Amino acid sequence: MGNENNLALNKNVAVLIGGVGGTKLASGLIKVVAPARLTFIINTGDDFCHLGLKICPDLDTLMYTLAGSVDPDLGWGMAADSTTTLESLEQNYGVEPWFRLGDKDLATHLLRSQLLRQGQSLTAVTGCLARRLGLSARLLPMCDEAMPTIISTAEQGELGFQEYFVKHRWRPVVESIRHQNCEKAAMSPAVSAALEQADIILIAPSNPWLSVAPILAVPGLRAALKRADAPVVAVTPIIAGAAVKGPTAKIMAELGLTVSAAAVAEFYAGVIDGFVNDCRNEPLPAPNLRTVRLDTLMTDTIAKAALARNTLEWIAGWAA
Ligand code: FO1
């Protein structure tokens, strides 16, 4: 079914999102909301400088997903990509290829880095890249300043996000997480406007500690969520005591939390007005929070759109 026949709701929807975890819901939302009414506020705590290039994994993962060009097996990077450049770096210069940058993907990092060096903001550059890939939805970095996520681990001390996640394959035990430079960052005018103009604000089923916490740490953003007229609703990343993919459950256990949707809802206390729990989970022991239990597994395109539609219709039912 095309988007034209399938616009469940004529609402402005803003989505806090990061990592591969949230992209399934984003793919569903794009089917049921007019893309021009969708704004994604994306984690940039994973960003880093590598081989002289600015790499923004979460921006690119979402951009490629919505453009239909993401690698379907990895969930990040570009489909049908090669690694000739990385191989040459290793064979000719002995550079360890620990972070896989495909040849097609490199085009994005080259152009982004050049536009940034010319003085454009990350918000402007992201908009430019997304438009050139044909996207009508708005993709906004959470802020324009670099605000790298630093993971303090038991075995390796402090690690930059991609060192922890890719080089060490999220094996080290997480002791704490901090957001470097956050005191120098600020909510951008574009993010501020998106939250003000939203009819519904969603928190995608992304990793709350790695992917959403950096967004909430941007100075002014929590206050803007409180001020917003729109209801703020999170979707659980925990289904039946486990995460679908990635380190969410492992990190929760390491931080001394029960691996449950209730612990996620508790993490978002003071931010959310509603919570989408999974139908396989226990009901939440949170009487003051509006909750619904839906199938949040999103195994295929139909399930992704169904969760997006059911979530938005549930919210529209109680938020005037
Ligand atoms: N993830 C990996 O597990 N290994 C990689 O070599 C890797 C490279 C990579 C390059 C570009 C990009 O946009 C994403 C990439 N990712 C890789 C994924 C990335 O580390 C994660 O998706 C996020 O940062 C976690 O949310």
Coordinates of C-alpha atoms and ligand atoms in Angstrom, one line a residue:
M1 CA 0.0 0.0 0.0
G2 CA 1.4 3.5 -0.9
N3 CA 1.7 6.2 1.7
E4 CA -1.0 8.3 0.0
N5 CA -3.7 5.7 1.0
N6 CA -2.2 4.9 4.3
L7 CA -1.9 8.1 6.3
A8 CA -3.4 7.0 9.7
L9 CA -2.9 10.3 11.3
N10 CA -2.5 13.8 10.3
K11 CA -0.3 14.8 13.2
N12 CA 3.2 16.3 13.7
V13 CA 5.2 13.5 15.2
A14 CA 8.7 14.0 16.8
V15 CA 10.7 10.9 17.6
L16 CA 13.7 10.6 19.9
I17 CA 15.8 7.8 18.4
G18 CA 19.2 6.2 18.1
G19 CA 21.0 3.1 17.1
V20 CA 19.6 0.2 15.1
G21 CA 17.0 -0.6 17.8
G22 CA 14.6 2.3 16.9
T23 CA 14.8 2.1 13.1
K24 CA 12.1 -0.5 12.8
L25 CA 9.6 1.8 14.4
A26 CA 10.8 4.6 12.2
S27 CA 10.2 2.4 9.1
G28 CA 6.7 1.8 10.4
L29 CA 6.0 5.5 11.1
I30 CA 7.0 6.5 7.6
K31 CA 4.2 4.3 6.3
V32 CA 1.5 5.8 8.5
V33 CA 2.4 9.4 9.0
A34 CA 3.0 11.9 6.1
P35 CA 6.8 12.0 6.0
A36 CA 6.8 15.9 6.0
R37 CA 5.1 15.7 9.4
L38 CA 7.8 13.4 10.9
T39 CA 10.9 14.7 12.7
F40 CA 13.5 12.5 14.1
I41 CA 15.8 13.8 16.9
I42 CA 18.8 11.6 16.7
N43 CA 21.5 10.5 19.1
T44 CA 24.9 11.8 18.1
G45 CA 26.7 10.5 21.2
D46 CA 28.1 7.7 19.1
D47 CA 29.8 10.1 16.6
F48 CA 33.5 10.2 16.3
C49 CA 36.3 11.2 14.1
H50 CA 37.9 8.3 12.2
L51 CA 40.5 8.5 9.5
G52 CA 40.1 12.2 9.5
L53 CA 36.3 11.9 8.8
K54 CA 33.3 12.8 10.9
I55 CA 31.3 9.6 11.4
C56 CA 27.7 9.9 12.6
P57 CA 26.5 6.2 12.8
D58 CA 23.0 6.8 14.2
L59 CA 22.2 9.7 11.7
D60 CA 23.4 7.5 8.8
T61 CA 21.6 4.3 10.0
L62 CA 18.3 6.1 10.1
M63 CA 19.0 8.0 6.9
Y64 CA 19.9 4.8 4.9
T65 CA 16.9 2.9 6.5
L66 CA 14.4 5.5 5.5
A67 CA 16.0 5.9 2.0
G68 CA 15.8 2.1 1.5
S69 CA 19.5 1.8 1.1
V70 CA 20.6 0.3 4.5
D71 CA 22.4 -3.1 4.6
P72 CA 19.5 -5.3 5.5
D73 CA 21.6 -7.9 7.3
L74 CA 23.8 -5.5 9.4
G75 CA 21.1 -2.9 10.0
W76 CA 23.7 -0.2 9.4
G77 CA 25.9 0.8 6.5
M78 CA 24.9 0.7 2.9
A79 CA 23.4 -2.4 1.1
A80 CA 25.7 -4.2 -1.3
D81 CA 28.8 -2.2 -0.3
S82 CA 32.4 -3.1 -0.8
T83 CA 35.5 -2.5 1.4
T84 CA 38.2 -1.9 -1.2
T85 CA 39.4 1.3 0.6
L86 CA 39.7 -0.3 4.0
E87 CA 41.5 -3.3 2.4
S88 CA 44.0 -0.9 0.7
L89 CA 44.5 0.9 4.0
E90 CA 45.3 -2.4 5.7
Q91 CA 47.4 -4.0 2.9
N92 CA 49.4 -1.0 1.9
Y93 CA 49.7 1.0 5.2
G94 CA 49.0 -1.5 8.0
V95 CA 45.9 0.4 9.3
E96 CA 43.8 -1.9 11.4
P97 CA 40.3 -2.1 9.9
W98 CA 38.5 -2.4 13.2
F99 CA 35.7 0.0 12.1
R100 CA 34.1 -1.2 8.9
L101 CA 33.6 1.7 6.5
G102 CA 32.2 0.6 3.2
D103 CA 33.2 2.3 0.0
K104 CA 29.7 3.7 -0.8
D105 CA 29.2 4.7 2.9
L106 CA 32.6 6.6 2.7
A107 CA 30.9 9.0 0.2
T108 CA 28.6 10.2 3.0
H109 CA 31.5 10.7 5.5
L110 CA 33.6 12.5 2.9
L111 CA 30.8 14.9 1.9
R112 CA 29.6 15.5 5.5
S113 CA 33.2 16.2 6.6
Q114 CA 33.7 18.6 3.8
L115 CA 30.5 20.5 4.4
L116 CA 31.3 20.7 8.1
R117 CA 34.8 22.0 7.4
Q118 CA 33.2 24.7 5.2
G119 CA 31.4 25.9 8.3
Q120 CA 27.9 24.5 8.0
S121 CA 26.3 23.1 11.2
L122 CA 25.6 19.4 11.6
T123 CA 21.9 20.2 11.5
A124 CA 22.3 21.9 8.1
V125 CA 24.6 19.2 6.7
T126 CA 22.3 16.4 7.9
G127 CA 19.3 18.1 6.2
C128 CA 21.3 18.5 3.0
L129 CA 22.4 14.8 2.9
A130 CA 18.9 13.5 3.8
R131 CA 17.2 15.7 1.1
R132 CA 19.8 14.5 -1.5
L133 CA 18.8 10.9 -0.6
G134 CA 15.2 11.9 -1.3
L135 CA 13.9 12.0 2.2
S136 CA 11.0 14.3 3.2
A137 CA 11.0 13.4 6.9
R138 CA 13.3 15.7 8.9
L139 CA 16.4 14.2 10.4
L140 CA 17.9 16.4 13.2
P141 CA 21.0 15.6 15.2
M142 CA 20.3 16.0 18.9
C143 CA 22.6 19.1 18.9
D144 CA 25.3 20.7 16.8
E145 CA 28.1 20.4 19.3
A146 CA 30.1 17.2 19.7
M147 CA 28.9 15.4 22.8
P148 CA 30.6 12.0 22.8
T149 CA 29.3 9.2 25.0
I150 CA 32.1 7.9 27.2
I151 CA 31.7 4.4 28.8
S152 CA 33.5 3.6 32.0
T153 CA 34.2 -0.1 32.1
A154 CA 35.5 -2.5 34.7
E155 CA 38.2 -4.0 32.5
Q156 CA 39.3 -1.2 30.1
G157 CA 38.7 2.0 32.0
E158 CA 37.0 4.7 30.0
L159 CA 36.3 4.0 26.4
G160 CA 34.9 6.1 23.6
F161 CA 31.6 4.7 22.4
Q162 CA 32.8 3.0 19.2
E163 CA 35.8 1.5 21.0
Y164 CA 33.4 0.0 23.5
F165 CA 30.8 -1.0 21.0
V166 CA 32.7 -2.1 18.0
K167 CA 36.4 -2.6 19.0
H168 CA 35.6 -4.4 22.2
R169 CA 32.2 -5.8 20.9
W170 CA 30.4 -4.4 24.0
R171 CA 32.0 -7.2 26.1
P172 CA 33.5 -5.0 28.9
V173 CA 31.3 -4.5 32.0
V174 CA 29.8 -1.1 32.1
E175 CA 30.2 0.8 35.3
S176 CA 28.9 4.2 34.3
I177 CA 28.2 6.4 31.2
R178 CA 28.9 10.0 30.8
H179 CA 28.3 12.6 28.1
Q180 CA 31.5 14.5 27.4
N181 CA 31.2 18.2 26.6
C182 CA 27.5 18.4 27.5
E183 CA 28.0 21.6 29.4
K184 CA 29.1 23.3 26.2
A185 CA 26.2 21.8 24.1
A186 CA 22.8 23.4 23.6
M187 CA 19.5 22.4 22.1
S188 CA 19.4 23.6 18.5
P189 CA 16.6 26.0 17.3
A190 CA 15.4 23.2 15.0
V191 CA 15.1 20.6 17.8
S192 CA 13.4 23.2 20.0
A193 CA 10.9 24.1 17.2
A194 CA 10.2 20.4 16.4
L195 CA 9.3 19.7 20.1
E196 CA 7.1 22.8 20.3
Q197 CA 5.2 22.0 17.1
A198 CA 4.8 18.3 17.8
D199 CA 1.4 16.8 18.4
I200 CA 2.9 13.6 19.7
I201 CA 6.5 12.9 20.9
L202 CA 7.7 9.3 20.8
I203 CA 10.8 7.7 22.4
A204 CA 11.7 4.9 20.0
P205 CA 12.5 1.4 21.4
S206 CA 16.2 2.3 21.3
N207 CA 18.7 1.5 24.0
P208 CA 17.6 3.9 26.8
W209 CA 21.1 4.1 28.4
L210 CA 23.3 4.3 25.2
S211 CA 21.0 5.9 22.6
V212 CA 18.3 7.9 24.4
A213 CA 20.1 9.2 27.5
P214 CA 22.6 11.3 25.4
I215 CA 19.6 13.0 23.8
L216 CA 18.0 13.7 27.2
A217 CA 21.4 15.0 28.4
V218 CA 21.4 17.9 25.8
P219 CA 21.0 21.0 28.0
G220 CA 17.4 22.3 27.8
L221 CA 15.9 19.2 26.2
R222 CA 14.3 17.7 29.2
A223 CA 12.8 21.0 30.1
A224 CA 11.5 21.4 26.5
L225 CA 9.8 17.9 26.8
K226 CA 8.1 19.0 30.0
R227 CA 7.0 22.3 28.4
A228 CA 5.7 20.7 25.2
D229 CA 2.0 20.5 24.7
A230 CA 2.4 17.1 23.1
P231 CA 2.2 13.8 25.1
V232 CA 5.6 12.0 25.4
V233 CA 5.3 8.3 25.0
A234 CA 8.1 5.7 25.1
V235 CA 8.0 2.2 23.4
T236 CA 9.6 -0.6 25.3
P237 CA 12.9 -2.0 24.0
I238 CA 12.5 -5.0 26.4
I239 CA 10.4 -7.9 25.4
A240 CA 9.9 -10.9 27.7
G241 CA 13.0 -10.0 29.8
A242 CA 15.4 -9.6 26.8
A243 CA 16.4 -7.0 24.2
V244 CA 15.6 -8.0 20.6
K245 CA 19.2 -7.2 19.7
G246 CA 22.2 -5.4 21.2
P247 CA 23.5 -4.7 24.7
T248 CA 20.4 -3.2 26.4
A249 CA 19.7 -6.2 28.7
K250 CA 23.4 -6.7 29.4
I251 CA 23.9 -3.1 30.4
M252 CA 20.8 -3.0 32.6
A253 CA 22.1 -6.1 34.5
E254 CA 25.6 -4.5 34.8
L255 CA 24.0 -1.3 36.2
G256 CA 22.2 -3.4 38.8
L257 CA 18.7 -3.1 37.3
T258 CA 16.1 -5.7 36.7
V259 CA 15.9 -6.4 33.0
S260 CA 12.2 -5.4 32.6
A261 CA 10.0 -2.9 30.8
A262 CA 9.1 -1.5 34.3
A263 CA 12.8 -0.5 34.8
V264 CA 12.8 1.2 31.4
A265 CA 9.6 3.1 32.3
E266 CA 11.2 4.0 35.7
F267 CA 14.3 5.3 33.8
Y268 CA 12.0 7.7 31.8
A269 CA 10.1 8.8 34.9
G270 CA 9.5 12.6 34.8
V271 CA 9.9 12.6 31.0
I272 CA 7.1 10.4 29.7
D273 CA 3.3 10.6 30.0
G274 CA 2.7 7.2 28.5
F275 CA 4.4 3.9 27.9
V276 CA 3.9 1.2 25.2
N277 CA 4.6 -2.1 26.9
D278 CA 4.8 -5.4 25.0
C279 CA 1.9 -7.9 25.1
R280 CA 4.3 -10.6 26.3
N281 CA 5.4 -8.5 29.4
E282 CA 3.8 -8.2 32.8
P283 CA 1.6 -5.1 33.2
L284 CA 3.6 -2.2 34.7
P285 CA 3.3 -1.5 38.4
A286 CA 3.0 2.2 37.6
P287 CA -0.6 3.4 38.3
N288 CA 0.1 7.0 37.4
L289 CA 1.5 6.2 34.0
R290 CA -0.8 5.6 31.0
T291 CA 0.2 2.2 29.5
V292 CA -0.9 -0.1 26.8
R293 CA 0.3 -3.5 25.8
L294 CA 0.9 -4.1 22.1
D295 CA 2.9 -6.5 20.0
T296 CA 6.2 -4.5 19.8
L297 CA 8.4 -7.2 18.1
M298 CA 8.2 -5.8 14.6
T299 CA 9.3 -8.9 12.6
D300 CA 8.3 -7.5 9.2
T301 CA 7.1 -4.5 7.3
I302 CA 3.4 -5.1 8.2
A303 CA 4.2 -5.4 11.9
K304 CA 6.3 -2.2 11.9
A305 CA 3.5 -0.2 10.4
A306 CA 0.9 -1.9 12.7
L307 CA 2.9 -0.9 15.8
A308 CA 3.3 2.7 14.6
R309 CA -0.4 3.0 13.8
N310 CA -1.6 1.3 17.0
T311 CA 0.7 3.5 19.1
L312 CA -0.4 6.7 17.5
E313 CA -4.1 5.7 17.6
W314 CA -3.8 4.8 21.2
I315 CA -2.2 8.2 22.1
A316 CA -4.8 10.0 20.0
G317 CA -7.5 8.3 22.0
W318 CA -6.4 9.9 25.3
A319 CA -4.5 13.1 24.3
A320 CA -6.9 15.7 23.1
Ligands
FO1_1 N1 29.0 -1.7 13.9 C1 29.8 -2.7 14.1 O1 29.4 -3.6 14.9 N2 31.0 -2.9 13.5 C2 31.4 -1.9 12.6 O2 32.5 -2.0 12.0 C3 30.6 -0.8 12.3 C4 30.9 0.2 11.4 C5 30.0 1.2 11.1 C6 30.2 2.2 10.1 C7 29.3 3.2 9.9 C8 28.1 3.2 10.6 O3 27.2 4.2 10.3 C9 27.8 2.3 11.6 C10 28.7 1.3 11.8 N3 28.5 0.3 12.8 C11 29.3 -0.7 13.0 C12 27.3 0.4 13.7 C13 27.5 1.4 14.8 O4 28.6 1.1 15.6 C14 26.3 1.2 15.7 O5 25.1 1.1 15.0 C15 25.9 2.4 16.6 O6 26.8 3.3 16.8 C16 25.2 1.9 17.9 O7 24.1 2.5 18.0

